[in-house]
């Protein structure tokens, strides 16, 4: 008797633009310098792995366009963790109602993607970027990538939360990128 054929469930992903709510961040909305967070407690192994993967993916994308790596910010990571937890708990996918920090969101089948794969979807938008130095044109196609390589962004913090079905990745950036009318890098 033949074994029944099991169909592999196709993993799914959902991306959201790094634009706060419904538009670009006006330059006036970007706050002055964020204070440097105090030295954090040692991260758990899972958080350390996430941090290493996010720093690597972001540094690689920024190096390709001649920009320095971002610094990890525990305060941003804590903000990202609170929002990732809320999204996973509510089985929701939407940007936080805040404009002080840039935000990239990703959602996909629980356990089906590595951290580098998750952020890789954002970096993959680069291929759709026709004019990298042009302002707010086509944000919906490249907004995750342009937030990663935004020339004025200096700090990054990311977190992952899960529910029974999905993993949710939230990365927060300071200062926020995708400022209307300004070039990405």
PDB file of N, CA, C and O in Angstrom, residues 121-183:
ATOM      1  N   UNK A 121      14.156  39.568   3.539  1.00  0.00           N
ATOM      2  CA  UNK A 121      13.029  40.018   2.711  1.00  0.00           C
ATOM      3  C   UNK A 121      13.060  41.534   2.549  1.00  0.00           C
ATOM      4  O   UNK A 121      12.768  42.059   1.490  1.00  0.00           O
ATOM      5  N   UNK A 122      13.415  42.235   3.617  1.00  0.00           N
ATOM      6  CA  UNK A 122      13.498  43.694   3.537  1.00  0.00           C
ATOM      7  C   UNK A 122      14.636  44.122   2.625  1.00  0.00           C
ATOM      8  O   UNK A 122      14.463  44.979   1.760  1.00  0.00           O
ATOM      9  N   UNK A 123      15.801  43.513   2.813  1.00  0.00           N
ATOM     10  CA  UNK A 123      16.976  43.876   2.007  1.00  0.00           C
ATOM     11  C   UNK A 123      16.741  43.522   0.537  1.00  0.00           C
ATOM     12  O   UNK A 123      17.204  44.228  -0.360  1.00  0.00           O
ATOM     13  N   UNK A 124      15.971  42.482   0.287  1.00  0.00           N
ATOM     14  CA  UNK A 124      15.658  42.073  -1.080  1.00  0.00           C
ATOM     15  C   UNK A 124      14.900  43.118  -1.880  1.00  0.00           C
ATOM     16  O   UNK A 124      14.871  43.062  -3.117  1.00  0.00           O
ATOM     17  N   UNK A 125      14.302  44.078  -1.204  1.00  0.00           N
ATOM     18  CA  UNK A 125      13.600  45.157  -1.915  1.00  0.00           C
ATOM     19  C   UNK A 125      14.565  46.024  -2.723  1.00  0.00           C
ATOM     20  O   UNK A 125      14.131  46.765  -3.600  1.00  0.00           O
ATOM     21  N   UNK A 126      15.844  45.918  -2.438  1.00  0.00           N
ATOM     22  CA  UNK A 126      16.840  46.737  -3.143  1.00  0.00           C
ATOM     23  C   UNK A 126      16.713  46.573  -4.657  1.00  0.00           C
ATOM     24  O   UNK A 126      16.887  47.533  -5.402  1.00  0.00           O
ATOM     25  N   UNK A 127      16.406  45.386  -5.099  1.00  0.00           N
ATOM     26  CA  UNK A 127      16.326  45.148  -6.549  1.00  0.00           C
ATOM     27  C   UNK A 127      15.221  45.977  -7.212  1.00  0.00           C
ATOM     28  O   UNK A 127      15.241  46.189  -8.411  1.00  0.00           O
ATOM     29  N   UNK A 128      14.261  46.439  -6.427  1.00  0.00           N
ATOM     30  CA  UNK A 128      13.179  47.270  -6.973  1.00  0.00           C
ATOM     31  C   UNK A 128      13.486  48.763  -6.900  1.00  0.00           C
ATOM     32  O   UNK A 128      12.685  49.572  -7.338  1.00  0.00           O
ATOM     33  N   UNK A 129      14.619  49.105  -6.336  1.00  0.00           N
ATOM     34  CA  UNK A 129      14.970  50.504  -6.138  1.00  0.00           C
ATOM     35  C   UNK A 129      15.624  51.042  -7.406  1.00  0.00           C
ATOM     36  O   UNK A 129      16.785  50.793  -7.677  1.00  0.00           O
ATOM     37  N   UNK A 130      14.851  51.805  -8.189  1.00  0.00           N
ATOM     38  CA  UNK A 130      15.339  52.332  -9.467  1.00  0.00           C
ATOM     39  C   UNK A 130      16.258  53.526  -9.277  1.00  0.00           C
ATOM     40  O   UNK A 130      17.251  53.662  -9.972  1.00  0.00           O
ATOM     41  N   UNK A 131      15.924  54.405  -8.362  1.00  0.00           N
ATOM     42  CA  UNK A 131      16.705  55.621  -8.157  1.00  0.00           C
ATOM     43  C   UNK A 131      16.970  55.779  -6.663  1.00  0.00           C
ATOM     44  O   UNK A 131      16.203  56.421  -5.959  1.00  0.00           O
ATOM     45  N   UNK A 132      18.066  55.185  -6.168  1.00  0.00           N
ATOM     46  CA  UNK A 132      18.284  55.147  -4.731  1.00  0.00           C
ATOM     47  C   UNK A 132      18.402  56.504  -4.066  1.00  0.00           C
ATOM     48  O   UNK A 132      18.148  56.637  -2.890  1.00  0.00           O
ATOM     49  N   UNK A 133      18.746  57.523  -4.784  1.00  0.00           N
ATOM     50  CA  UNK A 133      18.924  58.826  -4.160  1.00  0.00           C
ATOM     51  C   UNK A 133      17.704  59.718  -4.319  1.00  0.00           C
ATOM     52  O   UNK A 133      17.681  60.846  -3.873  1.00  0.00           O
ATOM     53  N   UNK A 134      16.676  59.214  -4.974  1.00  0.00           N
ATOM     54  CA  UNK A 134      15.466  59.994  -5.145  1.00  0.00           C
ATOM     55  C   UNK A 134      14.631  59.913  -3.877  1.00  0.00           C
ATOM     56  O   UNK A 134      14.714  58.955  -3.131  1.00  0.00           O
ATOM     57  N   UNK A 135      13.839  60.893  -3.644  1.00  0.00           N
ATOM     58  CA  UNK A 135      13.030  60.969  -2.427  1.00  0.00           C
ATOM     59  C   UNK A 135      11.894  59.974  -2.407  1.00  0.00           C
ATOM     60  O   UNK A 135      12.036  58.842  -2.850  1.00  0.00           O
ATOM     61  N   UNK A 136      10.758  60.386  -1.925  1.00  0.00           N
ATOM     62  CA  UNK A 136       9.625  59.515  -1.644  1.00  0.00           C
ATOM     63  C   UNK A 136       8.899  59.059  -2.901  1.00  0.00           C
ATOM     64  O   UNK A 136       7.805  59.492  -3.192  1.00  0.00           O
ATOM     65  N   UNK A 137       9.521  58.188  -3.646  1.00  0.00           N
ATOM     66  CA  UNK A 137       8.882  57.596  -4.817  1.00  0.00           C
ATOM     67  C   UNK A 137       8.934  56.086  -4.631  1.00  0.00           C
ATOM     68  O   UNK A 137      10.004  55.516  -4.456  1.00  0.00           O
ATOM     69  N   UNK A 138       7.784  55.445  -4.643  1.00  0.00           N
ATOM     70  CA  UNK A 138       7.733  53.994  -4.540  1.00  0.00           C
ATOM     71  C   UNK A 138       8.043  53.451  -3.159  1.00  0.00           C
ATOM     72  O   UNK A 138       8.584  52.365  -3.051  1.00  0.00           O
ATOM     73  N   UNK A 139       7.705  54.174  -2.103  1.00  0.00           N
ATOM     74  CA  UNK A 139       7.984  53.681  -0.757  1.00  0.00           C
ATOM     75  C   UNK A 139       7.383  52.301  -0.515  1.00  0.00           C
ATOM     76  O   UNK A 139       7.978  51.482   0.190  1.00  0.00           O
ATOM     77  N   UNK A 140       6.223  52.041  -1.069  1.00  0.00           N
ATOM     78  CA  UNK A 140       5.568  50.759  -0.816  1.00  0.00           C
ATOM     79  C   UNK A 140       6.379  49.590  -1.357  1.00  0.00           C
ATOM     80  O   UNK A 140       6.250  48.475  -0.865  1.00  0.00           O
ATOM     81  N   UNK A 141       7.211  49.843  -2.347  1.00  0.00           N
ATOM     82  CA  UNK A 141       8.024  48.788  -2.927  1.00  0.00           C
ATOM     83  C   UNK A 141       9.387  48.641  -2.261  1.00  0.00           C
ATOM     84  O   UNK A 141      10.000  47.585  -2.343  1.00  0.00           O
ATOM     85  N   UNK A 142       9.888  49.696  -1.645  1.00  0.00           N
ATOM     86  CA  UNK A 142      11.262  49.687  -1.147  1.00  0.00           C
ATOM     87  C   UNK A 142      11.421  50.259   0.260  1.00  0.00           C
ATOM     88  O   UNK A 142      12.541  50.410   0.749  1.00  0.00           O
ATOM     89  N   UNK A 143      10.355  50.585   0.939  1.00  0.00           N
ATOM     90  CA  UNK A 143      10.422  51.292   2.210  1.00  0.00           C
ATOM     91  C   UNK A 143      11.146  50.564   3.323  1.00  0.00           C
ATOM     92  O   UNK A 143      11.776  51.196   4.175  1.00  0.00           O
ATOM     93  N   UNK A 144      11.092  49.232   3.346  1.00  0.00           N
ATOM     94  CA  UNK A 144      11.843  48.491   4.365  1.00  0.00           C
ATOM     95  C   UNK A 144      13.330  48.653   4.120  1.00  0.00           C
ATOM     96  O   UNK A 144      14.095  48.939   5.039  1.00  0.00           O
ATOM     97  N   UNK A 145      13.711  48.455   2.862  1.00  0.00           N
ATOM     98  CA  UNK A 145      15.126  48.571   2.502  1.00  0.00           C
ATOM     99  C   UNK A 145      15.649  49.981   2.759  1.00  0.00           C
ATOM    100  O   UNK A 145      16.715  50.160   3.351  1.00  0.00           O
ATOM    101  N   UNK A 146      14.895  50.996   2.325  1.00  0.00           N
ATOM    102  CA  UNK A 146      15.391  52.359   2.502  1.00  0.00           C
ATOM    103  C   UNK A 146      15.499  52.735   3.977  1.00  0.00           C
ATOM    104  O   UNK A 146      16.380  53.502   4.349  1.00  0.00           O
ATOM    105  N   UNK A 147      14.638  52.186   4.845  1.00  0.00           N
ATOM    106  CA  UNK A 147      14.811  52.438   6.278  1.00  0.00           C
ATOM    107  C   UNK A 147      16.126  51.846   6.755  1.00  0.00           C
ATOM    108  O   UNK A 147      16.848  52.468   7.531  1.00  0.00           O
ATOM    109  N   UNK A 148      16.457  50.664   6.304  1.00  0.00           N
ATOM    110  CA  UNK A 148      17.706  50.017   6.708  1.00  0.00           C
ATOM    111  C   UNK A 148      18.921  50.845   6.289  1.00  0.00           C
ATOM    112  O   UNK A 148      19.874  50.987   7.053  1.00  0.00           O
ATOM    113  N   UNK A 149      18.885  51.411   5.085  1.00  0.00           N
ATOM    114  CA  UNK A 149      20.045  52.152   4.569  1.00  0.00           C
ATOM    115  C   UNK A 149      19.873  53.668   4.676  1.00  0.00           C
ATOM    116  O   UNK A 149      20.633  54.419   4.059  1.00  0.00           O
ATOM    117  N   UNK A 150      18.914  54.135   5.450  1.00  0.00           N
ATOM    118  CA  UNK A 150      18.704  55.578   5.580  1.00  0.00           C
ATOM    119  C   UNK A 150      19.961  56.213   6.175  1.00  0.00           C
ATOM    120  O   UNK A 150      20.436  55.805   7.229  1.00  0.00           O
ATOM    121  N   UNK A 151      20.506  57.196   5.481  1.00  0.00           N
ATOM    122  CA  UNK A 151      21.817  57.750   5.849  1.00  0.00           C
ATOM    123  C   UNK A 151      21.852  58.365   7.242  1.00  0.00           C
ATOM    124  O   UNK A 151      22.896  58.358   7.891  1.00  0.00           O
ATOM    125  N   UNK A 152      20.760  58.899   7.743  1.00  0.00           N
ATOM    126  CA  UNK A 152      20.745  59.548   9.050  1.00  0.00           C
ATOM    127  C   UNK A 152      20.431  58.593  10.203  1.00  0.00           C
ATOM    128  O   UNK A 152      20.591  58.957  11.364  1.00  0.00           O
ATOM    129  N   UNK A 153      19.975  57.392   9.902  1.00  0.00           N
ATOM    130  CA  UNK A 153      19.661  56.424  10.957  1.00  0.00           C
ATOM    131  C   UNK A 153      20.960  55.932  11.581  1.00  0.00           C
ATOM    132  O   UNK A 153      21.911  55.629  10.869  1.00  0.00           O
ATOM    133  N   UNK A 154      20.989  55.861  12.908  1.00  0.00           N
ATOM    134  CA  UNK A 154      22.205  55.481  13.637  1.00  0.00           C
ATOM    135  C   UNK A 154      22.029  54.285  14.557  1.00  0.00           C
ATOM    136  O   UNK A 154      23.004  53.631  14.903  1.00  0.00           O
ATOM    137  N   UNK A 155      20.797  54.009  14.982  1.00  0.00           N
ATOM    138  CA  UNK A 155      20.575  52.969  15.985  1.00  0.00           C
ATOM    139  C   UNK A 155      19.468  52.001  15.550  1.00  0.00           C
ATOM    140  O   UNK A 155      18.564  52.387  14.825  1.00  0.00           O
ATOM    141  N   UNK A 156      19.554  50.806  16.072  1.00  0.00           N
ATOM    142  CA  UNK A 156      18.659  49.716  15.701  1.00  0.00           C
ATOM    143  C   UNK A 156      18.364  48.870  16.932  1.00  0.00           C
ATOM    144  O   UNK A 156      19.235  48.658  17.758  1.00  0.00           O
ATOM    145  N   UNK A 157      17.135  48.399  17.036  1.00  0.00           N
ATOM    146  CA  UNK A 157      16.758  47.417  18.048  1.00  0.00           C
ATOM    147  C   UNK A 157      15.637  46.554  17.495  1.00  0.00           C
ATOM    148  O   UNK A 157      14.695  47.078  16.916  1.00  0.00           O
ATOM    149  N   UNK A 158      15.744  45.256  17.635  1.00  0.00           N
ATOM    150  CA  UNK A 158      14.758  44.329  17.056  1.00  0.00           C
ATOM    151  C   UNK A 158      14.313  43.299  18.090  1.00  0.00           C
ATOM    152  O   UNK A 158      15.023  43.040  19.064  1.00  0.00           O
ATOM    153  N   UNK A 159      13.162  42.706  17.831  1.00  0.00           N
ATOM    154  CA  UNK A 159      12.637  41.662  18.709  1.00  0.00           C
ATOM    155  C   UNK A 159      11.683  40.769  17.917  1.00  0.00           C
ATOM    156  O   UNK A 159      11.100  41.198  16.925  1.00  0.00           O
ATOM    157  N   UNK A 160      11.535  39.547  18.384  1.00  0.00           N
ATOM    158  CA  UNK A 160      10.623  38.579  17.782  1.00  0.00           C
ATOM    159  C   UNK A 160       9.675  38.065  18.845  1.00  0.00           C
ATOM    160  O   UNK A 160      10.069  37.846  19.992  1.00  0.00           O
ATOM    161  N   UNK A 161       8.429  37.873  18.464  1.00  0.00           N
ATOM    162  CA  UNK A 161       7.433  37.218  19.314  1.00  0.00           C
ATOM    163  C   UNK A 161       6.687  36.224  18.442  1.00  0.00           C
ATOM    164  O   UNK A 161       6.645  36.365  17.214  1.00  0.00           O
ATOM    165  N   UNK A 162       6.106  35.233  19.071  1.00  0.00           N
ATOM    166  CA  UNK A 162       5.401  34.187  18.327  1.00  0.00           C
ATOM    167  C   UNK A 162       4.066  33.875  18.967  1.00  0.00           C
ATOM    168  O   UNK A 162       3.873  34.057  20.167  1.00  0.00           O
ATOM    169  N   UNK A 163       3.160  33.390  18.127  1.00  0.00           N
ATOM    170  CA  UNK A 163       1.931  32.787  18.614  1.00  0.00           C
ATOM    171  C   UNK A 163       1.895  31.377  18.036  1.00  0.00           C
ATOM    172  O   UNK A 163       2.906  30.920  17.480  1.00  0.00           O
ATOM    173  N   UNK A 164       0.806  30.685  18.126  1.00  0.00           N
ATOM    174  CA  UNK A 164       0.751  29.302  17.655  1.00  0.00           C
ATOM    175  C   UNK A 164       0.990  29.180  16.152  1.00  0.00           C
ATOM    176  O   UNK A 164       1.439  28.138  15.672  1.00  0.00           O
ATOM    177  N   UNK A 165       0.742  30.246  15.410  1.00  0.00           N
ATOM    178  CA  UNK A 165       0.816  30.188  13.954  1.00  0.00           C
ATOM    179  C   UNK A 165       1.983  30.972  13.353  1.00  0.00           C
ATOM    180  O   UNK A 165       2.566  30.561  12.366  1.00  0.00           O
ATOM    181  N   UNK A 166       2.301  32.134  13.919  1.00  0.00           N
ATOM    182  CA  UNK A 166       3.225  33.063  13.281  1.00  0.00           C
ATOM    183  C   UNK A 166       4.381  33.493  14.165  1.00  0.00           C
ATOM    184  O   UNK A 166       4.263  33.534  15.384  1.00  0.00           O
ATOM    185  N   UNK A 167       5.485  33.874  13.511  1.00  0.00           N
ATOM    186  CA  UNK A 167       6.562  34.635  14.122  1.00  0.00           C
ATOM    187  C   UNK A 167       6.378  36.070  13.656  1.00  0.00           C
ATOM    188  O   UNK A 167       6.042  36.309  12.484  1.00  0.00           O
ATOM    189  N   UNK A 168       6.600  37.015  14.545  1.00  0.00           N
ATOM    190  CA  UNK A 168       6.490  38.436  14.223  1.00  0.00           C
ATOM    191  C   UNK A 168       7.820  39.091  14.578  1.00  0.00           C
ATOM    192  O   UNK A 168       8.262  39.007  15.723  1.00  0.00           O
ATOM    193  N   UNK A 169       8.444  39.714  13.597  1.00  0.00           N
ATOM    194  CA  UNK A 169       9.684  40.450  13.801  1.00  0.00           C
ATOM    195  C   UNK A 169       9.378  41.937  13.716  1.00  0.00           C
ATOM    196  O   UNK A 169       8.727  42.388  12.773  1.00  0.00           O
ATOM    197  N   UNK A 170       9.846  42.682  14.697  1.00  0.00           N
ATOM    198  CA  UNK A 170       9.732  44.141  14.703  1.00  0.00           C
ATOM    199  C   UNK A 170      11.133  44.702  14.879  1.00  0.00           C
ATOM    200  O   UNK A 170      11.844  44.314  15.803  1.00  0.00           O
ATOM    201  N   UNK A 171      11.533  45.597  13.984  1.00  0.00           N
ATOM    202  CA  UNK A 171      12.778  46.340  14.156  1.00  0.00           C
ATOM    203  C   UNK A 171      12.427  47.806  14.268  1.00  0.00           C
ATOM    204  O   UNK A 171      11.593  48.313  13.511  1.00  0.00           O
ATOM    205  N   UNK A 172      13.066  48.479  15.201  1.00  0.00           N
ATOM    206  CA  UNK A 172      12.881  49.907  15.408  1.00  0.00           C
ATOM    207  C   UNK A 172      14.194  50.612  15.095  1.00  0.00           C
ATOM    208  O   UNK A 172      15.278  50.082  15.372  1.00  0.00           O
ATOM    209  N   UNK A 173      14.081  51.812  14.533  1.00  0.00           N
ATOM    210  CA  UNK A 173      15.239  52.585  14.073  1.00  0.00           C
ATOM    211  C   UNK A 173      15.170  54.003  14.614  1.00  0.00           C
ATOM    212  O   UNK A 173      14.091  54.587  14.694  1.00  0.00           O
ATOM    213  N   UNK A 174      16.358  54.545  14.941  1.00  0.00           N
ATOM    214  CA  UNK A 174      16.416  55.926  15.367  1.00  0.00           C
ATOM    215  C   UNK A 174      17.633  56.594  14.760  1.00  0.00           C
ATOM    216  O   UNK A 174      18.704  56.000  14.787  1.00  0.00           O
ATOM    217  N   UNK A 175      17.473  57.792  14.230  1.00  0.00           N
ATOM    218  CA  UNK A 175      16.192  58.416  13.926  1.00  0.00           C
ATOM    219  C   UNK A 175      15.492  57.691  12.779  1.00  0.00           C
ATOM    220  O   UNK A 175      16.125  56.966  12.013  1.00  0.00           O
ATOM    221  N   UNK A 176      14.210  57.908  12.696  1.00  0.00           N
ATOM    222  CA  UNK A 176      13.403  57.271  11.651  1.00  0.00           C
ATOM    223  C   UNK A 176      13.864  57.724  10.273  1.00  0.00           C
ATOM    224  O   UNK A 176      14.323  58.840  10.094  1.00  0.00           O
ATOM    225  N   UNK A 177      13.733  56.848   9.315  1.00  0.00           N
ATOM    226  CA  UNK A 177      14.077  57.158   7.931  1.00  0.00           C
ATOM    227  C   UNK A 177      12.835  57.402   7.103  1.00  0.00           C
ATOM    228  O   UNK A 177      11.756  57.655   7.631  1.00  0.00           O
ATOM    229  N   UNK A 178      13.003  57.320   5.789  1.00  0.00           N
ATOM    230  CA  UNK A 178      11.915  57.524   4.829  1.00  0.00           C
ATOM    231  C   UNK A 178      11.247  58.873   5.006  1.00  0.00           C
ATOM    232  O   UNK A 178      10.026  58.971   5.056  1.00  0.00           O
ATOM    233  N   UNK A 179      12.071  59.888   5.103  1.00  0.00           N
ATOM    234  CA  UNK A 179      11.574  61.248   5.222  1.00  0.00           C
ATOM    235  C   UNK A 179      11.228  61.746   3.825  1.00  0.00           C
ATOM    236  O   UNK A 179      12.082  61.741   2.925  1.00  0.00           O
ATOM    237  N   UNK A 180       9.994  62.155   3.652  1.00  0.00           N
ATOM    238  CA  UNK A 180       9.516  62.578   2.352  1.00  0.00           C
ATOM    239  C   UNK A 180      10.391  63.683   1.771  1.00  0.00           C
ATOM    240  O   UNK A 180      10.723  64.661   2.440  1.00  0.00           O
ATOM    241  N   UNK A 181      10.789  63.493   0.502  1.00  0.00           N
ATOM    242  CA  UNK A 181      11.571  64.481  -0.225  1.00  0.00           C
ATOM    243  C   UNK A 181      13.074  64.387  -0.003  1.00  0.00           C
ATOM    244  O   UNK A 181      13.818  65.129  -0.619  1.00  0.00           O
ATOM    245  N   UNK A 182      13.524  63.494   0.861  1.00  0.00           N
ATOM    246  CA  UNK A 182      14.954  63.351   1.108  1.00  0.00           C
ATOM    247  C   UNK A 182      15.461  62.041   0.523  1.00  0.00           C
ATOM    248  O   UNK A 182      14.740  61.044   0.492  1.00  0.00           O
ATOM    249  N   UNK A 183      16.717  62.035   0.083  1.00  0.00           N
ATOM    250  CA  UNK A 183      17.293  60.787  -0.460  1.00  0.00           C
ATOM    251  C   UNK A 183      17.602  59.779   0.654  1.00  0.00           C
ATOM    252  O   UNK A 183      17.876  60.168   1.791  1.00  0.00           O
TER     253      UNK A 183
END
